[in-house]
Coordinates of C-alpha atoms and ligand atoms in Angstrom, one line a residue:
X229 CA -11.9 4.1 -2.9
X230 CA -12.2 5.0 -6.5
X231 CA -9.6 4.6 -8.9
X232 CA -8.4 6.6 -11.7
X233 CA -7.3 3.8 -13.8
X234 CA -9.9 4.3 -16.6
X235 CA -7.8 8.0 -17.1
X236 CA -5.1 6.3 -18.7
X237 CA -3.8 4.2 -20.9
X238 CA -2.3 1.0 -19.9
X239 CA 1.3 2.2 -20.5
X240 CA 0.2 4.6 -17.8
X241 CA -1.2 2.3 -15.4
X242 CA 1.9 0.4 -15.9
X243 CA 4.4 3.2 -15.3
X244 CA 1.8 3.9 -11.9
X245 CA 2.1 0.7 -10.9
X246 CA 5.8 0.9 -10.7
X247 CA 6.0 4.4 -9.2
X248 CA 3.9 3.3 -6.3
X249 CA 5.9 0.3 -5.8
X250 CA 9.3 2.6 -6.0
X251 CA 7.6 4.9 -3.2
X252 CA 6.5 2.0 -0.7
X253 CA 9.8 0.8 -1.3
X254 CA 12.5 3.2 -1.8
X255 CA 11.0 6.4 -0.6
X256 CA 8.9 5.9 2.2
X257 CA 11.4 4.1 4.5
X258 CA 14.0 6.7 4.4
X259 CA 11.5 9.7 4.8
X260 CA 11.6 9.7 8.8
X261 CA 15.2 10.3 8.6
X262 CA 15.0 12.6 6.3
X263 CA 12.7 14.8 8.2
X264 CA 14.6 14.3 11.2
X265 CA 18.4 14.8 9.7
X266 CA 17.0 17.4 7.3
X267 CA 19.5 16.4 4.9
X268 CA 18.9 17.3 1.1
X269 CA 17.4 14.4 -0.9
X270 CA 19.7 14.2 -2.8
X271 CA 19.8 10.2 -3.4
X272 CA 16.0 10.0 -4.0
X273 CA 16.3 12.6 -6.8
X274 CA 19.1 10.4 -8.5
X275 CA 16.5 6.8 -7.9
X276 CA 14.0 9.0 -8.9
X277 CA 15.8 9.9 -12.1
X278 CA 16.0 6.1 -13.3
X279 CA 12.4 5.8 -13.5
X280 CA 11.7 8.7 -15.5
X281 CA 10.1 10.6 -13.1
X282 CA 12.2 14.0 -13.4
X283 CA 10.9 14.3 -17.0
X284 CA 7.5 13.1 -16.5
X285 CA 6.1 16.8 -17.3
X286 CA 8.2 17.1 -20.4
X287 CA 6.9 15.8 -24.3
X288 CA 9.1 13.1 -25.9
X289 CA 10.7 15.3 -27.9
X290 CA 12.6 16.7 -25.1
X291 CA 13.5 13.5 -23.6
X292 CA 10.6 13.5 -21.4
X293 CA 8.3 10.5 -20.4
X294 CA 5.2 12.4 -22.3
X295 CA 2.8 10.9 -20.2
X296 CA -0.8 12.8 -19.8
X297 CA -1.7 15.1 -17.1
X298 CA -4.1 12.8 -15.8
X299 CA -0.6 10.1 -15.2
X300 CA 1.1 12.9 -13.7
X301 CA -1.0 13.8 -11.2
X302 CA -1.5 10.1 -10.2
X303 CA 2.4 9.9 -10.3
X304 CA 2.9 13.1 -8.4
X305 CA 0.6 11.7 -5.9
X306 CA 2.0 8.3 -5.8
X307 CA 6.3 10.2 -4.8
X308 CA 4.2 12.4 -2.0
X309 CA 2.7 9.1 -0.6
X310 CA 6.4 8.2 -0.2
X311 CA 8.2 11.3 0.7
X312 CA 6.9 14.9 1.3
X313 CA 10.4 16.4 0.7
X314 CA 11.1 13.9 -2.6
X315 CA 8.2 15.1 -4.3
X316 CA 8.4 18.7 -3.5
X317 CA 11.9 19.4 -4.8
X318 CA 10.8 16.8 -7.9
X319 CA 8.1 19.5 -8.3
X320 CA 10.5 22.6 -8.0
X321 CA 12.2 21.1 -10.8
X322 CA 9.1 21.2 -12.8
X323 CA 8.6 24.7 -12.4
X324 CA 12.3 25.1 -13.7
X325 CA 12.1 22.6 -16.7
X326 CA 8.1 24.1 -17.4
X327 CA 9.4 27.5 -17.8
X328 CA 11.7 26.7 -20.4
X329 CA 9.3 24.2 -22.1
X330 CA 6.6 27.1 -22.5
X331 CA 8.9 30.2 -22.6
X332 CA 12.3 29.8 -24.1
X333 CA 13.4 29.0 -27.8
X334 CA 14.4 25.6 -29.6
X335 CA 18.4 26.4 -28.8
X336 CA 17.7 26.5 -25.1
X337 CA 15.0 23.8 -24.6
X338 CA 17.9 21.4 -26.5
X339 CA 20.8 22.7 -23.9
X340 CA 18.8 22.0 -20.5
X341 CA 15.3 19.8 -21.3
X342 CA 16.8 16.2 -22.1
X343 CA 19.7 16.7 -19.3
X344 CA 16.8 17.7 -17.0
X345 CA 14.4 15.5 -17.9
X346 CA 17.2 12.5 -17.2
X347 CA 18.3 13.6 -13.8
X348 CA 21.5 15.1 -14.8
X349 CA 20.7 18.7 -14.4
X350 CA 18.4 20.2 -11.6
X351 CA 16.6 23.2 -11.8
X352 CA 15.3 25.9 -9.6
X353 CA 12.6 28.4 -10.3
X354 CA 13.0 31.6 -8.9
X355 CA 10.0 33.9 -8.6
X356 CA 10.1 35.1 -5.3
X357 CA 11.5 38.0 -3.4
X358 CA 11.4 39.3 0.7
X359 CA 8.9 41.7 -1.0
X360 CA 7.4 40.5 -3.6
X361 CA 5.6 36.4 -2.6
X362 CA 1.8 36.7 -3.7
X363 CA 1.9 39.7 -5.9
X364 CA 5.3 38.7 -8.0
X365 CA 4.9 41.7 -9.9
X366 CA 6.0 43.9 -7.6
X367 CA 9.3 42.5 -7.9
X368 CA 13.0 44.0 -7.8
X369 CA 15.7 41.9 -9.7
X370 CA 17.2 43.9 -12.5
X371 CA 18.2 42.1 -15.5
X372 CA 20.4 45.2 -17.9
X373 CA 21.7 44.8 -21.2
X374 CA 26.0 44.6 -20.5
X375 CA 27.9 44.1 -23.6
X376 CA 26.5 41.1 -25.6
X377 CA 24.7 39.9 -22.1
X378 CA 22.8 40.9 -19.1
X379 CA 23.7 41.6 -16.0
X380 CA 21.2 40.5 -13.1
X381 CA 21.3 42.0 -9.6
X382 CA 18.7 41.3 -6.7
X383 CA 17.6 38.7 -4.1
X384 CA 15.1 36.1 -4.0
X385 CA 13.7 34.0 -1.2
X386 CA 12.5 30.5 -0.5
X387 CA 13.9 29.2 -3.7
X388 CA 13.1 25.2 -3.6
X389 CA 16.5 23.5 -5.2
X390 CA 18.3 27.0 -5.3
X391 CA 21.4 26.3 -3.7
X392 CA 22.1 22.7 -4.9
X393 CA 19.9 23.4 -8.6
X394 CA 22.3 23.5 -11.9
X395 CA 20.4 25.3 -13.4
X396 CA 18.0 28.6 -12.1
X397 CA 15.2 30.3 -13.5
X398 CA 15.1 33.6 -12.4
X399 CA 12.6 35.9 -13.3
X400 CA 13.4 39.8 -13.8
X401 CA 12.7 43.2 -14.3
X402 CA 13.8 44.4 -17.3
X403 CA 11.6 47.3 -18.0
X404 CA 10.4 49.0 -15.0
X405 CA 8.3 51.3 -16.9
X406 CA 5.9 48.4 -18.3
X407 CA 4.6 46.8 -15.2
X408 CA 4.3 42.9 -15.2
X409 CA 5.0 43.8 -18.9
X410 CA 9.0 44.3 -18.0
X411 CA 9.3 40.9 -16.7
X412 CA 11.4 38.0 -18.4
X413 CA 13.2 35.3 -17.0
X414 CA 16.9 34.2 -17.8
X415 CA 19.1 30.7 -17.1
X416 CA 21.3 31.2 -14.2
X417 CA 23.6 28.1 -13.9
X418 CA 25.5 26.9 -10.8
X419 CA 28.9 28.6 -10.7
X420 CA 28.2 31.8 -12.3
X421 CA 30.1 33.9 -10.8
X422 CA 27.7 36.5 -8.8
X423 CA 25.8 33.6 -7.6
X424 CA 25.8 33.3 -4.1
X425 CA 23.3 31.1 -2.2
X426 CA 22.4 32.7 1.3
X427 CA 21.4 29.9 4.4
X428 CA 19.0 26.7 4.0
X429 CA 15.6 28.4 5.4
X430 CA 14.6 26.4 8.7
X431 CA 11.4 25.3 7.8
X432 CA 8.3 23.4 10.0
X433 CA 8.0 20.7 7.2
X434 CA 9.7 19.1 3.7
X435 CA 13.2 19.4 6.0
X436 CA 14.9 17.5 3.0
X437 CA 13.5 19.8 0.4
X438 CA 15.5 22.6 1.1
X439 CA 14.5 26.0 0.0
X440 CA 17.5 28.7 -0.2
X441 CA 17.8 32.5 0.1
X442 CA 19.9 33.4 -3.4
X443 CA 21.8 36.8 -4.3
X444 CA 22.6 37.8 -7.8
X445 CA 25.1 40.0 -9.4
X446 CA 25.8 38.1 -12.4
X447 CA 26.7 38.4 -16.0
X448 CA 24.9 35.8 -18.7
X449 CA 24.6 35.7 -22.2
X450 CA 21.7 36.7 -24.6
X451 CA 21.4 33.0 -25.2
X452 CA 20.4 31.7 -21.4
X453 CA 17.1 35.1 -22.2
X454 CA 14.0 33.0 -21.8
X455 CA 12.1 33.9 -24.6
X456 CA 11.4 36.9 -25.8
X457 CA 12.0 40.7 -23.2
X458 CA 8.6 41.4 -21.3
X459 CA 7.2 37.8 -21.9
X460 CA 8.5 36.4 -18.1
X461 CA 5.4 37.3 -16.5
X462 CA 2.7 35.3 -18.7
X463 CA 5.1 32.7 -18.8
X464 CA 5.8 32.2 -15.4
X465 CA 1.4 32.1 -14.7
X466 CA 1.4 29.5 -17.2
X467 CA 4.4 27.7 -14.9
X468 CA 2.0 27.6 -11.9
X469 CA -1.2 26.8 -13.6
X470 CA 0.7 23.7 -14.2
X471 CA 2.5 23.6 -10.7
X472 CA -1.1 24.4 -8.9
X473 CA -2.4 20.9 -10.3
X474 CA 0.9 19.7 -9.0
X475 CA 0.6 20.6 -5.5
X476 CA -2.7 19.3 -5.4
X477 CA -1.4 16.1 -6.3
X478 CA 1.0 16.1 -3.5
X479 CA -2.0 16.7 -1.2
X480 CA -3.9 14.3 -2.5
X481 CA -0.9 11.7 -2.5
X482 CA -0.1 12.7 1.2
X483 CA -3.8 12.3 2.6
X484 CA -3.9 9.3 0.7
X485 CA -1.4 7.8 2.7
X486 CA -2.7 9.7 6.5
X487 CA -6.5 8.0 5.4
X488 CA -4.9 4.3 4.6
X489 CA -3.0 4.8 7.7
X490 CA -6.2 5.7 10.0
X491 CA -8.1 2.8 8.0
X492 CA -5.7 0.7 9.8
X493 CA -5.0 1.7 13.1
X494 CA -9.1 2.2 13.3
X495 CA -8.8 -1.8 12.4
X496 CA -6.1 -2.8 14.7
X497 CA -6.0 -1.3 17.3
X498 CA -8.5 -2.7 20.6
X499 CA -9.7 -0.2 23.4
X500 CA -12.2 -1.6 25.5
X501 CA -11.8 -5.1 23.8
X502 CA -13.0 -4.2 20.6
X503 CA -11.5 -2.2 17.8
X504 CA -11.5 1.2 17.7
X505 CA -13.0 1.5 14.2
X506 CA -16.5 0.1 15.7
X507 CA -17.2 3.8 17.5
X508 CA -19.5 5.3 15.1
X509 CA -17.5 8.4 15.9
X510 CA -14.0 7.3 14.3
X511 CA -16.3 5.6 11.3
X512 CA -17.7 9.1 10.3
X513 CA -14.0 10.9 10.8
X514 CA -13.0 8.2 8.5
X515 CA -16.1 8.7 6.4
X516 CA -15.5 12.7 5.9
X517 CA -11.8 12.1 5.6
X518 CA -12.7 9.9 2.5
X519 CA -14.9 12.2 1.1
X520 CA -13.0 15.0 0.9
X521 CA -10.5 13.0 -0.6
X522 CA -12.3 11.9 -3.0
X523 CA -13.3 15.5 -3.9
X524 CA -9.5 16.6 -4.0
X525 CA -9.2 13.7 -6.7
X526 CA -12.2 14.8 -8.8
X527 CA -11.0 18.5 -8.9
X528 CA -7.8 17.5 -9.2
X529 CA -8.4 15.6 -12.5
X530 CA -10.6 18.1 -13.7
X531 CA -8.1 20.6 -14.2
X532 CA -5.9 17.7 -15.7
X533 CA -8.3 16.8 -17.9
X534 CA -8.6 20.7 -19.0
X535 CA -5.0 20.6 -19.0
X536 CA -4.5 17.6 -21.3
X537 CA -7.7 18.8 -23.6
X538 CA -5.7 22.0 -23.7
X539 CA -8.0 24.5 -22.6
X540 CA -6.8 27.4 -20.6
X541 CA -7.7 26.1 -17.2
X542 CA -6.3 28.6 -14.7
X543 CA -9.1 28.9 -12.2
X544 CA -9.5 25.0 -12.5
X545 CA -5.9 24.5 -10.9
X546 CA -6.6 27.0 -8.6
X547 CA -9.5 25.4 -7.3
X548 CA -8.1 22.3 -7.2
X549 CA -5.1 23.3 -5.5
X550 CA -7.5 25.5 -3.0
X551 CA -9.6 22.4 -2.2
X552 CA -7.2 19.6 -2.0
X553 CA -4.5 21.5 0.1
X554 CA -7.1 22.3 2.5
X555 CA -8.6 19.5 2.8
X556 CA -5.4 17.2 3.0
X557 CA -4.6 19.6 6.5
X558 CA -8.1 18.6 7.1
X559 CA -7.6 14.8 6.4
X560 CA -3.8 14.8 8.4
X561 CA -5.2 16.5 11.8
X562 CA -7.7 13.5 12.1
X563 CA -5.1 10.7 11.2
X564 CA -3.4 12.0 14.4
X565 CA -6.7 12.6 16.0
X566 CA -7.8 8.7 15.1
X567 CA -4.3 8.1 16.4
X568 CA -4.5 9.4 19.4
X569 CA -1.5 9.9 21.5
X570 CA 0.3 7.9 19.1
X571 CA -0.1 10.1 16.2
X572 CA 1.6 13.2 17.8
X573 CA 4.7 10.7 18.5
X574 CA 7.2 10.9 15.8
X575 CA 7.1 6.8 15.9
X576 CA 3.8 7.2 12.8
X577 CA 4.4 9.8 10.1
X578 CA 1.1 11.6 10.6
X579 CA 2.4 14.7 12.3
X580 CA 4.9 14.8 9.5
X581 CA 2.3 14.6 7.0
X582 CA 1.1 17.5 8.9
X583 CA 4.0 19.7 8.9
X584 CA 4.6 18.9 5.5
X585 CA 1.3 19.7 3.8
X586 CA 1.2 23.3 5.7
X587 CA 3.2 24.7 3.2
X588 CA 0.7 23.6 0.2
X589 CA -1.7 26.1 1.4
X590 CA 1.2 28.9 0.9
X591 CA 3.2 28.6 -2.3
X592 CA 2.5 28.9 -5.3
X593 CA 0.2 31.1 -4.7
X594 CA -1.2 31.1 -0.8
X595 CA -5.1 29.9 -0.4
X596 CA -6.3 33.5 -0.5
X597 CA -4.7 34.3 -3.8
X598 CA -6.6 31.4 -5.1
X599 CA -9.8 32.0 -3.9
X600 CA -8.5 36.1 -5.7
X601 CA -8.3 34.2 -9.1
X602 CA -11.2 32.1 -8.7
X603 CA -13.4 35.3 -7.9
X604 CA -11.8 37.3 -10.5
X605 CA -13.0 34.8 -13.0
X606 CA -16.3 34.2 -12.1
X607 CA -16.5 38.3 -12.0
X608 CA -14.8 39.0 -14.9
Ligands
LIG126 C1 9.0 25.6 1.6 C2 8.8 26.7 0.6 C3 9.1 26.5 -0.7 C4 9.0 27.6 -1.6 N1 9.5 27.4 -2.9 C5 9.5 28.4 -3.8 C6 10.2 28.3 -5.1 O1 10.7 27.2 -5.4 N2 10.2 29.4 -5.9 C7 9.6 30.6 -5.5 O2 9.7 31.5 -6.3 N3 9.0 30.8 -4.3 C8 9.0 29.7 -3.4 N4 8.4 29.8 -2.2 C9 7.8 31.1 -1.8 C10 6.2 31.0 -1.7 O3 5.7 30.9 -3.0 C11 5.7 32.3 -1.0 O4 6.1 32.2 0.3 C12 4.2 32.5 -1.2 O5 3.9 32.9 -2.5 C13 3.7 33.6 -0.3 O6 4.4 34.8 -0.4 P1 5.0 35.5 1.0 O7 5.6 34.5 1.8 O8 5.8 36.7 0.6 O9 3.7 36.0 1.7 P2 2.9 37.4 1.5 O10 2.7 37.7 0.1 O11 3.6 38.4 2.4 O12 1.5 37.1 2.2 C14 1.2 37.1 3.6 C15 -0.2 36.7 3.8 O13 -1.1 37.7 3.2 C16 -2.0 37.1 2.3 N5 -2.2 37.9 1.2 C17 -1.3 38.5 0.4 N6 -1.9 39.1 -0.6 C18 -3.2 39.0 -0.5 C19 -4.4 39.4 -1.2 N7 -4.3 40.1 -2.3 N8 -5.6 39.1 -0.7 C20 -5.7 38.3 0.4 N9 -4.7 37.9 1.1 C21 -3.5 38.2 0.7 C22 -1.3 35.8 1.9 O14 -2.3 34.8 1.6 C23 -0.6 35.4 3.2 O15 -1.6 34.7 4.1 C24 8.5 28.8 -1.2 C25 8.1 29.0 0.1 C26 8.3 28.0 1.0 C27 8.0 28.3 2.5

């Protein structure tokens, strides 16, 4: 398979190099138990935040590891290789920390980013509402001027982090009158009071990546506003431009892992007293799966590379999130397929891989909504 290497300087490759190591090694064994306990992964966040990985989106200046977005996509890919659930509450983060990167002022980057970016403060981004999941706008928390602060009322849904997170991200309305023009997003930090995290959502996949119901009714000061009133909605876009090259790094990391693992069951395993990868009919699964894999890549660094050239590269993130999520559901059903009776047994991780890449053709903006913005562009 091709390799990205070439992308990236050799600091990079180095810093690759030891994030695939620390997900064969320290991710990937304990991701079976995760999935079956469901328990919050909370211990791979705190490994993950020795290696730098929880401020690998952020510049130096805010304590980040200021790689390029050609690095982070291959480190994204190299945590979801490891652990589904790891890498998508690593990712939840980044929404958080990216909203305050692009949208708030100096004084709050300084009192969240470096904590963040080291581990010691996990944030949550809170877009979503029961009515309001692919067209945000249409959204119902209130943020009101009281006294010196603001007083935010209203529920959100399926909030990655949001009962464990220190720190929230919630966007509001805060003129009703001016459409996605009244939204702007405020710091909510654990223990306001008013905060009160609903149940953990039972979901098919990520089990350890918990993703929480969250009601508000909460009083915070001018100084958790981020950036200026009205500016939430532009921001928050810009959040999952970035985010969309994210999740197409997970699938790409994830199918990475369900292809290596056909390669070799196809290898190993004899029927009829020869391997299995001699049928020509498991050698062209294998073939396609690589393809499309290898597409997913190529898109996916395409929109990195407009990322990192800093060109505005919205429909580019949403075609490579399109493309690779759909093809890494693709690349997981034959794993299990080349697997046979094994791979829908919970002894290989390819019905896992399954469950947990669902998702990644929903959020952040479901497949349709992509294919919306991709459209819109090439009609506008
Ligand atoms: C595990 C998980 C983690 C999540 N994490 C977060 C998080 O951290 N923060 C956060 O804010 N949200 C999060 N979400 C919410 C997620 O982003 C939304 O579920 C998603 O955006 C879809 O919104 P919805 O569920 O309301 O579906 P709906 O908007 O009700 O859509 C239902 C269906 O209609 C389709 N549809 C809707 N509009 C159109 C249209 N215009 N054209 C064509 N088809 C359309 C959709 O594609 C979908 O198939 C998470 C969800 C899950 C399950």
């Amino acid at each position: 398979m091709p390799d990205f290497a070439h992308l990236m300087t050799p600091e990079e490759n180095a810093f690759l190099d030891m994030m695939t190591r620390f997900a064969a090694e320290e991710l990937a064994p304990r991701a079976a138990e995760t999935d079956e306990t469901g328990a919050f992964v909370h211990a791979q966040l705190a490994a993950l935040a020795e290696t730098g990985m929880m401020g690998a989106n952020l510049p130096e200046q805010w304590g980040g590891a200021d790689i390029s977005a050609h690095a982070l996509f291959e480190a994204v890919a190299a945590v979801a290789g490891g652990c589904g659930s790891t890498v998508s509450a690593l990712t939840a983060h980044y929404l958080a920390t990216d909203s305050i990167l692009i949208g708030a002022d100096d004084a709050l980057r300084a009192r969240i980013l470096p904590a963040a970016a080291e581990g010691r403060m996990l944030g949550a981004f809170a877009l979503t509402e029961p009515n309001a999941g692919s067209d945000p706008a249409d959204m119902r928390t209130r943020a009101v001027r009281e006294g010196d602060g603001w007083r935010i009322k209203g529920r959100k849904c399926f909030i990655s982090n949001g009962g464990v997170a220190d720190f929230i991200v919630v966007y509001c309305v805060t003129d009703p009158e001016a459409a996605h023009r009244g939204i702007s997003a405020f710091v909510v930090e654990k223990g306001t009071p008013g905060l009160v995290p609903g149940r953990v959502e039972q979901t098919t996949g990520l089990r350890g990546g918990h993703v929480w119901e969250l009601d508000f009714d909460c009083l915070v000061s001018d100084g958790n506003r981020v950036g200026p009133l009205g500016s939430g909605f532009r921001t928050a876009m810009k959040v999952l431009d970035n985010g969309r090259v994210e999740v197409a790094a997970m699938a790409v990391g994830i199918a990475r892992a369900a292809l290596a693992a056909s390669v070799e069951w196809a290898k190993s395993r004899i029927i009829g007293g020869e391997a299995l990868g001699r049928r020509q009919g498991i050698q062209w699964m294998l073939a396609d799966m690589a393809t499309e894999l290898n597409a997913a890549e190529l898109l996916g660094h395409e929109a990195a590379r407009q990322r990192h050239a800093g060109q505005r590269f919205t429909a580019a993130a949403s075609r490579a999130k399109l493309f690779a999520s759909e093809a890494a559901g693709r690349i997981a059903d034959a794993a299990i397929q080349i697997h046979g009776g094994y791979g829908y047994t919970k002894d290989f991780p390819l019905e896992r891989y399954a469950r947990d890449l669902r998702i990644m053709r929903i959020y952040e903006g479901s497949s349709e909504i992509q294919r919306n913005i991709i459209a819109g562009q090439l009609l506008s």
